[in-house]
Amino acid sequence: MLQHSDGVRIGYKQHDPSCLVVTVLCLPSVILLILIGYVLSSFDNRHHNVTRRYDYCVLGAGPAGLQMGYFLSKARRNYVILERNSGPGSFFNKYPRHRKLISINKIYTGRGNREFNLRHDWNSLLSDKPDLLFKRVSDEFYPPADAFPQYLSLFVRELGLRVQYGVDVGRIRAVQSATGRHYILTDQHASDYTCSVLLVATGLWVPHTVDFVGADLVEGYESISTNPQDYKDQAVLILGKGNSAFETAQSILGRASRVHMLSSSPVRLAWQTHYVGDLRAVNNELIDTYQLKSLDGLAEARLEKIVIAQQKEEGERRLAGKKKEKRKQLYLMLNKYMHNRNSFDATQEELPGHHIDNFPMRKPYDRVIRCLGFRFNFSIFDSSACPPNSENAKGRLPALTPWYEGKNTPGLFVLGTASHSRDYRSSAGGFVHGFRYTARAVHRLLEHRYHRNPWPSTQLLTTQLQSWILKRVDEASGPYQMFEVLGDVILLRGSHCEYLEEFPLQALPQLSSLSGHEVSMHGLIVVVMQYGKKKIDYLGRSRAETEWTNAWKSNFLHPVLYYYKTLPSVEEMKLRPNGWPLPRPQAIHHIVEDFLTEWDAPISHIQPLRRFLEHCLQTDLRAFYAESCFRSSLTHRTPPLFCQQGYLKQQGIPRNSQLRQRVHDAGLTHTKQDVGTSDADSTFPNYLVPAGASMSSGLKLDL
């Protein structure tokens, strides 16, 4: 009897012919089993060592990765989205720890305009399906965190995005070959994914820590208990003053005996700084209990200079292998008072209260919790593919070009929260309602660079420009959310223009190479949404500017137009005035802020805008009736542009006697006596007289 390695027994009796026949008949089956095992083994090996090739690899199936996946899918590109977990948006399965989002989900705006409504929908992603919005999974103003993975799953399913789950990429390297640079991603099974363009959308999930003595005694936000009862009658010190820190403090205010918060900088309130990443009002209840002196408080100190220590008791005996049942209390100390700066134990003489008897935090704490946010995971990149650390955000984010490509890593782009180094503490690029637009901008760049598709643009007659600008500033959500980062670029071409939407402002010097559009001799206008730069009392009486003549003093979000005769250079961009999104232009125009954020007032908004455009274009942009165009054509060598593009091409509305009577009855015309001059243009309504509408446009027309 022989035992096969596969466990199949092959046996026979030497002098029994019948047994020999059975054995011969069984041999084909045995061979078949062996072959099947070999094939399965080979398939398994191929599965774990195969190299898959794509044009685009998107790393991470969070909101940024899925947003880019949508654009790649719509353009029919060869792409894959790799996700290490079993579903999309896995970060939100755990964070925020207390399970309430602070991103606005404003469903009712009183408007049916989808683009306008996205200004107040901070959770939905962009798609061509008008009903694929976050409100399908939650109608709460501040939604539960569990709703976000549900929405992302819905987004993947309805759009048919190509996502591979369970792929944990542990190494990324860049390789240069004859066909160009490409990236190789290796997963936990040693399988490789090769792509020409790598789009990193992994977000920030590595807890940010600060190195100080006693850091091992501190609990992390990522692992603390979220049950308020566990903090009953305990004194708690929280390191940090961001939203995660205040979220934690707010959850235990009703149970803890006192809650103190410590960080290197004072609290920054989002409604004061206009930065959505600063402390939101929904989380700031502790400020009340601090200012109303109810045992809680805020303090400032550099965390690198503190020590978290336990007081060393006199005559204490340490028994090996035994732990004390009761948790030791912790003291906040300053390392300058420590004799042994490597020890967690402190004597009475080393406590700050010994040196400063009214030291604010002289009493011990039962818990110290670290809530310092998160950082980008640089560890998966080897030296050939790793973008450098950014200079801002304490080096927690990768350094990127103005078009979101990693510095020194061509073909590697960073999307989503990790791309926030471009607008850290200045705009919304680190949040869904901001990076959904920067992802679209990156995709438009990719389409031009790799597929020769220019940046989408709208061809307009110059006479249509004013109306188009007003439509954009009243409705567009991209520049509204990504203020001072994304702006509309208008390429002037004389009688017509090209309108490019949501171009990265800091990349303006590279406009031609990134977009495929050239700037003509007529120059360009950039439309930007921005806040005022003056620090004021944002709840004071004089917080808002209402006079259009003082529009440049506007404090709240308002449109600003920059006119350049030529593209600004890279050097000019570097030397731009402090706080300005763009270099100093040849002409600038602020549209005065509006309480309703609707810039459609004839005198305060529209008339000043028209005069600015006339100055930049050196042409009359007023609208005329047919008889006025006829008269102008007889008396001017060059009639107004409106007449050239309308009346002289047999377009427009002729002014008949019935229309004239209706206009007169409505009081929209004025007599010469109304204006006080015989040269007044009777075609302009009297309500525009205060804005100078009846005056000459100030242009020297060719007579």
XYZ file of C-alpha atoms in Angstrom:
703
model
C 0.000 0.000 0.000
C 1.341 3.477 -1.037
C 0.192 6.781 0.381
C 0.081 9.603 -2.206
C 1.004 13.028 -1.037
C -2.584 14.167 -1.751
C -3.939 11.452 0.545
C -5.241 9.198 -2.275
C -4.555 5.547 -1.575
C -3.424 3.394 -4.472
C -3.306 -0.327 -3.656
C -3.412 -3.736 -5.344
C -2.814 -7.378 -4.675
C -0.041 -8.786 -6.770
C -1.844 -12.025 -7.724
C -5.413 -10.668 -7.946
C -6.277 -9.596 -11.545
C -9.593 -8.053 -10.471
C -7.865 -5.679 -8.110
C -5.436 -4.736 -10.839
C -8.344 -3.829 -13.131
C -9.916 -1.585 -10.448
C -6.609 0.133 -9.883
C -6.166 0.812 -13.585
C -9.698 2.206 -13.793
C -9.010 4.570 -10.831
C -5.797 5.998 -12.227
C -7.474 8.594 -14.557
C -9.456 9.966 -11.634
C -6.337 10.274 -9.528
C -4.468 12.040 -12.297
C -7.418 14.394 -12.775
C -7.432 15.266 -9.084
C -3.723 15.964 -9.183
C -4.118 18.256 -12.197
C -7.002 20.141 -10.590
C -4.931 20.720 -7.457
C -2.054 22.003 -9.536
C -4.279 24.400 -11.465
C -5.881 25.744 -8.299
C -2.461 26.215 -6.734
C -1.220 28.032 -9.807
C -4.318 30.270 -9.842
C -3.808 31.081 -6.200
C -0.191 32.062 -6.855
C -1.164 34.229 -9.780
C -3.827 35.901 -7.636
C -1.246 36.925 -5.078
C 1.554 37.988 -7.424
C -0.247 39.374 -10.452
C 0.530 42.869 -11.747
C -2.496 44.906 -12.785
C -2.049 47.937 -15.028
C -4.214 51.051 -15.129
C -3.923 54.572 -16.418
C -5.223 55.952 -13.126
C -5.027 54.507 -9.630
C -7.139 56.187 -6.957
C -5.980 55.248 -3.480
C -8.837 55.413 -0.999
C -12.614 55.100 -1.346
C -13.497 58.036 0.852
C -15.445 61.027 -0.471
C -12.469 62.479 -2.397
C -11.546 59.167 -4.018
C -15.118 58.469 -5.049
C -15.520 62.006 -6.368
C -12.505 61.551 -8.606
C -13.764 58.083 -9.538
C -16.970 59.656 -10.808
C -15.116 62.073 -13.087
C -12.829 59.320 -14.423
C -15.797 57.043 -15.009
C -17.725 59.762 -16.817
C -14.716 60.379 -19.078
C -14.442 56.600 -19.694
C -10.869 56.343 -18.434
C -9.029 53.204 -17.389
C -9.012 53.529 -13.611
C -9.408 51.645 -10.355
C -10.192 52.760 -6.809
C -8.323 50.780 -4.148
C -9.732 50.632 -0.631
C -8.198 48.700 2.264
C -11.462 48.267 4.155
C -14.657 46.445 3.253
C -16.699 49.509 2.317
C -16.397 53.194 1.338
C -15.893 55.987 3.838
C -14.576 53.707 6.564
C -13.102 56.672 8.460
C -16.642 57.727 9.354
C -17.390 54.346 10.897
C -15.264 55.489 13.833
C -14.898 59.262 13.603
C -16.011 61.611 14.919
C -15.980 59.563 18.090
C -19.200 61.055 19.442
C -21.004 60.360 16.180
C -22.294 63.755 15.082
C -21.036 65.516 11.979
C -20.604 69.283 11.986
C -21.031 69.643 8.228
C -24.211 71.516 7.338
C -27.035 69.587 5.696
C -29.401 72.448 4.825
C -32.181 70.854 2.799
C -34.567 73.795 2.555
C -33.235 76.985 0.969
C -36.356 78.377 -0.673
C -34.678 77.901 -4.026
C -35.008 75.192 -6.672
C -31.636 75.963 -8.241
C -29.467 72.889 -7.714
C -26.171 74.759 -8.079
C -27.224 77.381 -5.548
C -28.404 74.726 -3.091
C -24.952 73.107 -3.109
C -23.714 76.241 -1.394
C -25.543 75.014 1.680
C -25.162 71.264 1.235
C -21.787 70.371 2.706
C -22.003 66.596 2.338
C -23.167 65.715 -1.178
C -20.735 64.827 -3.943
C -20.965 66.125 -7.507
C -22.614 63.985 -10.159
C -24.960 64.240 -13.126
C -27.772 62.656 -11.104
C -29.790 65.484 -9.562
C -31.274 63.258 -6.852
C -28.004 61.646 -5.722
C -27.721 63.921 -2.715
C -26.961 63.399 0.943
C -30.507 64.305 1.960
C -31.568 60.844 0.794
C -29.905 59.314 3.858
C -30.444 62.066 6.450
C -32.561 65.186 6.877
C -30.834 66.363 10.069
C -29.031 69.706 9.948
C -26.015 68.126 11.678
C -26.278 64.519 10.477
C -25.182 61.374 12.334
C -21.776 60.094 11.255
C -23.193 56.695 10.300
C -25.144 58.344 7.490
C -22.025 59.230 5.550
C -20.835 55.680 4.720
C -24.423 54.937 3.734
C -24.413 57.852 1.309
C -21.033 56.873 -0.147
C -22.242 53.292 -0.677
C -25.259 54.699 -2.482
C -22.955 56.870 -4.599
C -20.811 53.885 -5.614
C -23.775 51.667 -6.370
C -25.807 54.096 -8.457
C -22.854 55.326 -10.499
C -21.239 51.913 -10.920
C -17.800 53.049 -9.780
C -14.951 50.541 -9.998
C -13.853 50.011 -6.404
C -11.764 47.094 -5.147
C -12.160 46.566 -1.411
C -9.771 44.726 0.889
C -6.667 46.035 -0.908
C -4.283 47.341 1.746
C -1.455 49.102 -0.072
C 1.655 49.039 2.079
C 4.272 50.309 -0.347
C 4.313 52.857 -3.164
C 7.320 53.397 -5.379
C 8.008 55.291 -8.580
C 9.764 53.755 -11.581
C 11.168 55.541 -14.605
C 11.034 53.646 -17.886
C 11.281 54.336 -21.599
C 7.552 55.078 -21.704
C 7.765 57.545 -18.825
C 7.288 57.608 -15.075
C 4.775 55.308 -13.443
C 3.866 54.205 -9.930
C 3.765 50.704 -8.487
C 1.498 49.985 -5.522
C 2.043 46.768 -3.586
C -0.703 45.352 -1.367
C -0.739 42.925 1.564
C -0.717 39.922 -0.816
C 2.372 41.174 -2.691
C 0.189 41.997 -5.705
C 1.254 45.024 -7.719
C -0.881 47.723 -9.261
C 0.899 49.820 -11.872
C -0.445 53.172 -13.040
C 0.715 56.218 -14.937
C -1.106 58.628 -12.625
C -1.558 58.089 -8.903
C -4.348 59.971 -7.147
C -3.896 59.731 -3.382
C -7.145 60.198 -1.459
C -6.326 58.429 1.798
C -7.333 61.360 3.983
C -5.845 61.956 7.437
C -6.218 59.095 9.885
C -2.867 58.779 11.706
C -3.285 60.461 15.128
C -1.075 63.505 15.522
C 1.087 63.377 18.624
C 3.523 65.701 20.358
C 6.642 64.373 22.049
C 6.821 65.351 25.711
C 7.724 63.627 28.963
C 4.784 61.568 30.166
C 3.118 61.208 26.772
C 2.683 57.498 27.536
C 0.346 58.383 30.403
C -2.036 60.179 28.059
C -5.100 58.620 26.412
C -5.753 59.239 22.722
C -8.926 60.543 21.097
C -8.871 57.465 18.898
C -9.234 55.077 21.852
C -11.035 56.886 24.671
C -14.339 55.755 26.067
C -17.329 57.599 24.650
C -19.555 56.671 27.593
C -20.005 59.812 29.748
C -20.554 57.648 32.840
C -16.903 56.574 32.700
C -15.922 60.159 33.563
C -18.236 60.550 36.516
C -16.793 62.969 39.102
C -13.372 62.920 37.419
C -11.068 65.837 36.694
C -10.091 65.740 33.013
C -7.383 67.600 31.131
C -7.747 67.707 27.340
C -4.760 68.566 25.173
C -6.000 70.514 22.154
C -8.652 73.105 21.357
C -9.983 71.973 17.998
C -13.358 70.490 17.207
C -12.369 66.980 18.315
C -11.191 68.347 21.675
C -14.347 70.382 22.259
C -16.519 67.530 21.008
C -14.933 65.337 23.686
C -15.289 68.004 26.364
C -18.915 68.632 25.505
C -19.803 64.967 25.841
C -18.545 64.781 29.431
C -19.469 68.220 30.776
C -22.435 66.827 32.680
C -20.410 64.060 34.361
C -16.845 65.265 34.913
C -16.070 67.346 38.006
C -13.995 69.754 35.935
C -12.668 69.892 32.381
C -9.601 71.903 31.469
C -8.237 72.354 27.971
C -4.652 73.169 27.037
C -2.966 74.044 23.738
C -0.325 76.365 22.396
C -2.806 78.856 20.906
C -6.091 80.411 22.063
C -9.444 79.195 20.792
C -10.230 80.277 17.244
C -13.943 80.522 16.563
C -15.093 79.652 13.046
C -17.637 82.477 12.915
C -14.824 84.937 13.590
C -12.135 83.506 11.324
C -14.486 82.298 8.529
C -12.482 79.068 8.539
C -14.747 76.053 8.861
C -11.990 74.008 10.517
C -11.903 76.275 13.560
C -14.181 75.732 16.540
C -17.807 75.512 15.480
C -20.609 76.856 17.650
C -22.213 73.412 17.808
C -19.264 72.224 19.933
C -18.460 75.240 22.095
C -20.603 74.781 25.214
C -17.483 74.653 27.375
C -16.784 78.307 26.541
C -19.998 79.141 28.402
C -19.045 77.153 31.482
C -15.544 78.691 31.390
C -16.648 82.298 31.034
C -19.463 81.853 33.539
C -16.985 80.304 36.004
C -18.421 76.849 36.406
C -15.162 74.963 37.120
C -14.127 74.433 33.474
C -11.357 76.401 31.817
C -8.946 77.063 28.960
C -5.196 77.679 29.156
C -2.251 78.076 26.794
C 1.200 76.501 26.871
C 3.518 74.866 24.364
C 2.951 71.145 24.649
C 6.645 70.431 24.013
C 7.423 72.120 27.330
C 4.963 70.298 29.551
C 5.320 67.104 31.568
C 2.540 64.745 32.583
C 3.699 63.035 35.754
C 2.583 61.120 38.798
C 3.536 62.377 42.214
C 6.167 60.262 43.871
C 4.991 59.253 47.336
C 7.360 59.168 50.271
C 8.342 55.651 51.282
C 6.441 54.140 48.398
C 7.183 50.522 47.808
C 7.035 49.153 44.303
C 6.249 45.470 44.228
C 7.375 43.666 41.105
C 4.632 42.010 39.107
C 1.830 43.823 40.973
C -0.239 46.801 39.769
C -2.108 49.191 41.963
C -5.843 48.847 41.618
C -6.514 52.576 41.865
C -5.454 54.819 39.009
C -2.829 57.321 40.056
C -3.646 60.967 39.627
C -1.721 62.923 37.040
C -0.100 66.322 37.337
C 0.564 68.879 34.651
C 4.111 70.122 35.116
C 6.670 72.233 33.325
C 9.858 70.489 32.274
C 12.007 73.367 33.514
C 11.148 72.317 37.080
C 11.994 68.637 36.564
C 15.275 67.335 37.953
C 15.053 64.083 35.988
C 13.369 64.883 32.693
C 13.143 61.225 31.703
C 11.036 60.231 34.695
C 7.248 60.143 34.962
C 7.441 60.523 38.738
C 7.716 63.932 40.385
C 8.535 65.010 43.888
C 6.634 67.697 45.767
C 9.415 70.175 45.001
C 9.040 69.580 41.263
C 5.336 70.391 41.115
C 4.600 73.826 39.585
C 2.498 74.769 42.602
C 5.655 74.611 44.702
C 7.179 77.417 42.613
C 4.008 79.336 41.662
C 1.445 78.986 44.401
C -1.457 80.117 42.177
C -0.458 78.041 39.174
C -3.769 77.599 37.232
C -3.468 73.841 36.855
C -1.939 72.954 40.171
C -4.576 70.384 41.078
C -4.205 66.812 39.827
C -6.250 65.158 37.073
C -7.760 61.729 36.829
C -7.351 61.598 33.049
C -5.379 63.408 30.399
C -6.719 63.047 26.846
C -4.898 63.926 23.628
C -7.127 65.478 20.920
C -4.630 66.965 18.463
C -6.130 65.889 15.158
C -4.601 63.669 12.498
C -1.734 63.612 10.027
C -1.028 62.240 6.571
C 0.389 58.720 6.361
C 3.802 59.180 4.723
C 5.016 55.700 5.718
C 3.645 53.866 2.667
C 5.797 55.870 0.234
C 9.397 55.013 -0.434
C 11.929 57.738 -1.229
C 11.209 57.676 -4.966
C 7.529 58.512 -4.538
C 7.167 60.388 -1.257
C 6.070 64.035 -1.448
C 7.824 66.316 1.052
C 6.150 67.640 4.180
C 4.403 70.958 3.812
C 5.685 74.011 5.622
C 2.301 74.770 7.153
C 0.028 72.610 9.321
C 3.082 71.663 11.391
C 4.293 69.354 8.617
C 1.259 67.079 8.952
C 0.333 67.410 5.268
C 2.187 66.794 1.992
C 3.605 69.752 0.067
C 1.789 70.285 -3.227
C 1.940 72.505 -6.268
C -0.923 74.966 -6.869
C -2.519 72.289 -9.093
C -2.357 69.628 -6.327
C 0.519 67.612 -7.737
C 3.084 66.456 -5.213
C 6.248 68.524 -5.231
C 9.072 66.453 -6.753
C 6.593 63.653 -7.545
C 5.231 64.268 -11.061
C 2.129 62.254 -11.850
C 1.204 61.893 -8.165
C -1.734 64.071 -7.113
C -3.221 64.429 -3.644
C -6.962 64.852 -3.214
C -9.331 65.506 -0.346
C -8.402 66.386 3.209
C -4.712 65.646 2.628
C -4.596 68.360 -0.064
C -5.505 71.005 2.501
C -1.915 72.256 2.626
C -2.808 74.467 -0.367
C -5.384 76.448 1.606
C -4.735 75.496 5.221
C -6.689 77.728 7.603
C -7.835 79.949 4.729
C -10.553 78.091 2.795
C -12.563 74.849 2.709
C -10.183 72.562 0.779
C -9.915 70.130 3.686
C -13.638 69.412 3.786
C -16.136 67.691 1.506
C -17.886 70.894 0.436
C -14.525 72.248 -0.688
C -12.496 69.356 -2.084
C -15.326 68.086 -4.276
C -14.481 71.134 -6.435
C -10.697 70.838 -6.244
C -11.070 67.195 -7.343
C -12.978 68.420 -10.393
C -10.249 70.976 -11.094
C -7.586 68.245 -10.929
C -9.592 66.078 -13.325
C -9.859 68.932 -15.826
C -6.108 69.348 -15.633
C -5.592 65.616 -16.222
C -7.886 65.699 -19.233
C -5.748 68.387 -20.841
C -2.359 66.978 -19.884
C -2.964 63.360 -20.876
C -5.853 63.500 -23.337
C -5.482 66.942 -24.972
C -8.918 68.082 -23.888
C -8.770 71.789 -23.014
C -10.301 73.154 -19.837
C -14.079 73.464 -20.425
C -15.052 76.989 -21.381
C -18.119 78.933 -22.454
C -17.968 81.181 -25.521
C -19.755 84.471 -24.877
C -20.341 87.679 -26.739
C -18.846 90.538 -24.788
C -22.321 92.004 -24.400
C -23.339 88.833 -22.548
C -20.443 88.959 -20.116
C -22.065 91.088 -17.425
C -25.130 88.854 -17.217
C -22.973 85.729 -17.065
C -20.824 87.126 -14.267
C -23.924 88.049 -12.262
C -25.339 84.577 -12.782
C -22.128 82.975 -11.530
C -21.710 85.124 -8.421
C -25.372 84.586 -7.528
C -25.489 80.813 -8.058
C -22.106 79.096 -8.454
C -21.153 76.897 -5.513
C -17.498 76.180 -6.380
C -16.027 79.693 -5.994
C -18.448 80.313 -3.116
C -17.144 77.356 -1.089
C -13.515 77.529 -2.245
C -13.262 81.274 -1.827
C -9.864 82.799 -2.624
C -8.690 79.437 -4.007
C -10.820 78.717 -7.090
C -11.952 81.517 -9.379
C -13.496 82.088 -12.781
C -11.103 83.265 -15.506
C -12.423 85.373 -18.392
C -10.179 85.471 -21.450
C -11.025 88.613 -23.396
C -11.045 88.353 -27.193
C -12.434 91.717 -28.289
C -16.039 91.252 -29.378
C -16.250 87.917 -27.557
C -14.634 86.096 -24.629
C -13.999 82.640 -23.169
C -15.268 81.896 -19.670
C -13.323 79.255 -17.676
C -14.893 78.179 -14.416
C -13.158 77.303 -11.128
C -9.496 77.514 -12.064
C -6.928 77.282 -9.210
C -5.924 80.883 -8.612
C -2.376 80.146 -7.489
C -1.795 78.348 -10.796
C -2.751 81.407 -12.845
C 0.820 81.950 -14.161
C 0.611 78.427 -15.688
C -2.867 78.979 -17.160
C -1.884 78.251 -20.754
C -0.012 75.007 -20.062
C -2.588 73.685 -17.599
C -5.763 74.615 -19.456
C -4.890 74.731 -23.150
C -6.185 78.307 -23.472
C -4.025 81.273 -24.470
C -4.322 84.843 -23.250
C -4.804 87.391 -26.020
C -3.694 91.006 -26.261
C -7.016 92.035 -24.710
C -6.056 90.554 -21.336
C -8.134 88.686 -18.785
C -10.466 89.183 -15.828
C -10.515 86.904 -12.786
C -13.661 86.660 -10.643
C -12.972 85.702 -7.031
C -15.113 85.393 -3.912
C -13.305 86.729 -0.860
C -13.695 88.096 2.636
C -12.443 91.438 3.859
C -9.019 91.443 5.491
C -9.707 93.852 8.313
C -10.242 92.370 11.752
C -13.510 93.664 13.163
C -16.181 92.830 15.689
C -18.236 90.473 13.539
C -21.269 90.941 15.768
C -20.835 94.702 16.199
C -23.084 97.354 14.702
C -20.651 98.368 11.964
C -19.837 94.846 10.867
C -21.262 95.161 7.331
C -20.799 97.650 4.494
C -23.914 98.656 2.572
C -22.747 101.579 0.408
C -21.651 100.501 -3.054
C -19.214 103.425 -3.172
C -17.349 101.770 -0.260
C -17.522 98.241 -1.647
C -13.790 97.781 -1.147
C -14.416 97.969 2.607
C -16.730 94.919 2.555
C -16.016 92.507 5.406
C -18.102 89.480 4.498
C -17.967 87.232 1.450
C -18.337 89.231 -1.757
C -17.193 89.073 -5.410
C -13.974 90.787 -6.469
C -12.847 91.205 -10.094
C -9.170 91.497 -11.063
C -8.213 92.806 -14.513
C -4.792 91.985 -15.995
C -3.416 93.011 -19.362
C -1.111 89.981 -19.289
C -0.830 86.843 -17.185
C 0.857 87.428 -13.822
C 4.270 85.810 -13.552
C 5.342 83.262 -10.965
C 7.474 85.919 -9.299
C 4.559 88.349 -9.148
C 2.448 85.631 -7.564
C 5.070 85.131 -4.868
C 5.299 88.870 -4.182
C 1.553 89.536 -4.045
C 0.336 91.695 -1.134
C -0.103 89.877 2.149
C -3.510 88.237 2.356
C -4.306 88.773 -1.320
C -5.236 85.727 -3.413
C -3.717 87.316 -6.537
C -1.045 89.890 -7.434
C -1.949 93.553 -7.737
C -3.885 93.995 -11.014
C -4.218 96.850 -13.505
C -7.766 97.388 -12.221
C -9.814 95.876 -9.395
C -13.511 96.013 -8.581
C -15.306 94.954 -5.396
C -19.032 94.247 -5.573
C -20.400 95.368 -2.233
C -21.328 92.598 0.183
C -24.984 91.647 0.371
C -26.985 90.425 3.349
C -28.800 87.865 1.155
C -25.679 86.989 -0.879
C -27.658 87.933 -3.969
C -25.789 90.465 -6.084
C -28.642 91.620 -8.301
C -29.431 95.152 -7.112
C -29.534 97.529 -10.131
C -27.777 100.452 -8.441
C -25.537 98.842 -5.818
C -24.368 95.808 -7.797
C -25.151 95.825 -11.521
C -24.409 99.420 -12.516
C -20.937 99.624 -10.902
C -20.033 96.249 -12.427
C -20.976 97.469 -15.902
C -18.850 100.589 -15.538
C -15.873 98.502 -14.455
C -16.244 96.156 -17.422
C -16.517 99.132 -19.762
C -13.280 100.484 -18.344
C -11.481 97.165 -18.876
C -12.927 96.508 -22.335
C -12.906 100.126 -23.490
C -16.346 99.748 -25.007
C -19.916 100.745 -24.201
C -21.831 97.795 -22.740
C -25.192 99.526 -22.352
C -28.284 98.001 -23.948
C -30.175 100.076 -26.510
C -33.515 100.044 -28.290
C -33.518 99.656 -32.043
C -34.121 103.356 -32.742
C -31.209 104.324 -30.483
C -28.960 101.898 -32.366
C -30.205 103.377 -35.639
C -29.407 106.906 -34.485
C -25.994 105.822 -33.151
C -25.188 104.086 -36.434
C -25.815 107.349 -38.294
C -23.820 109.539 -35.916
C -20.898 107.303 -34.861
C -18.282 105.484 -36.847
C -18.375 102.672 -34.299
C -21.793 102.104 -32.729
C -21.989 100.596 -29.233
C -21.156 96.917 -29.065
C -24.729 95.995 -28.205
C -25.875 97.555 -31.482
C -23.100 95.884 -33.446
C -23.958 92.403 -32.148
C -27.731 92.922 -32.125
C -29.410 95.595 -34.208
C -26.894 95.652 -37.074
C -27.230 91.854 -37.354
C -31.011 92.127 -37.364
C -31.319 90.802 -33.804
C -33.008 92.272 -30.749
C -36.434 93.740 -29.974
C -37.622 96.727 -32.023
C -39.105 99.548 -29.977
C -42.664 100.256 -31.139
C -45.201 102.765 -29.922
C -47.018 100.223 -27.722
C -43.793 99.224 -25.968
C -42.869 102.900 -25.568
C -46.216 103.626 -23.914
C -45.830 100.701 -21.476
C -42.374 101.869 -20.463
C -43.694 105.406 -19.973
C -46.673 104.244 -17.918
C -44.383 102.210 -15.686
C -42.313 105.299 -14.930
C -39.155 103.782 -16.318
C -38.333 106.744 -18.548
C -37.422 110.263 -17.598
C -37.587 113.613 -19.302
C -34.700 115.903 -19.991
C -35.812 118.041 -17.071
C -35.437 115.032 -14.731
C -31.737 114.949 -15.394
C -31.151 118.640 -15.815
C -29.305 118.371 -19.117
C -30.359 118.322 -22.730
C -27.791 115.614 -23.423
C -29.402 112.977 -21.224
C -30.163 109.631 -22.813
C -33.933 109.243 -22.616
C -33.697 105.481 -22.948
C -32.405 105.030 -19.381
C -34.860 104.728 -16.477
C -34.821 107.390 -13.800
C -34.056 104.946 -10.988
C -30.524 104.601 -12.380
C -29.864 108.339 -12.288
C -28.281 108.246 -8.785
C -25.800 105.681 -10.072
C -24.796 107.845 -12.986
C -26.557 105.742 -15.593
C -27.718 108.749 -17.572
C -24.218 110.118 -17.802
C -21.700 109.300 -20.465
C -19.863 106.073 -19.816
C -16.633 108.029 -19.730
C -15.285 106.337 -22.845
C -13.939 108.204 -25.839
C -16.048 106.806 -28.646
C -14.698 106.957 -32.161
C -16.739 109.797 -33.725
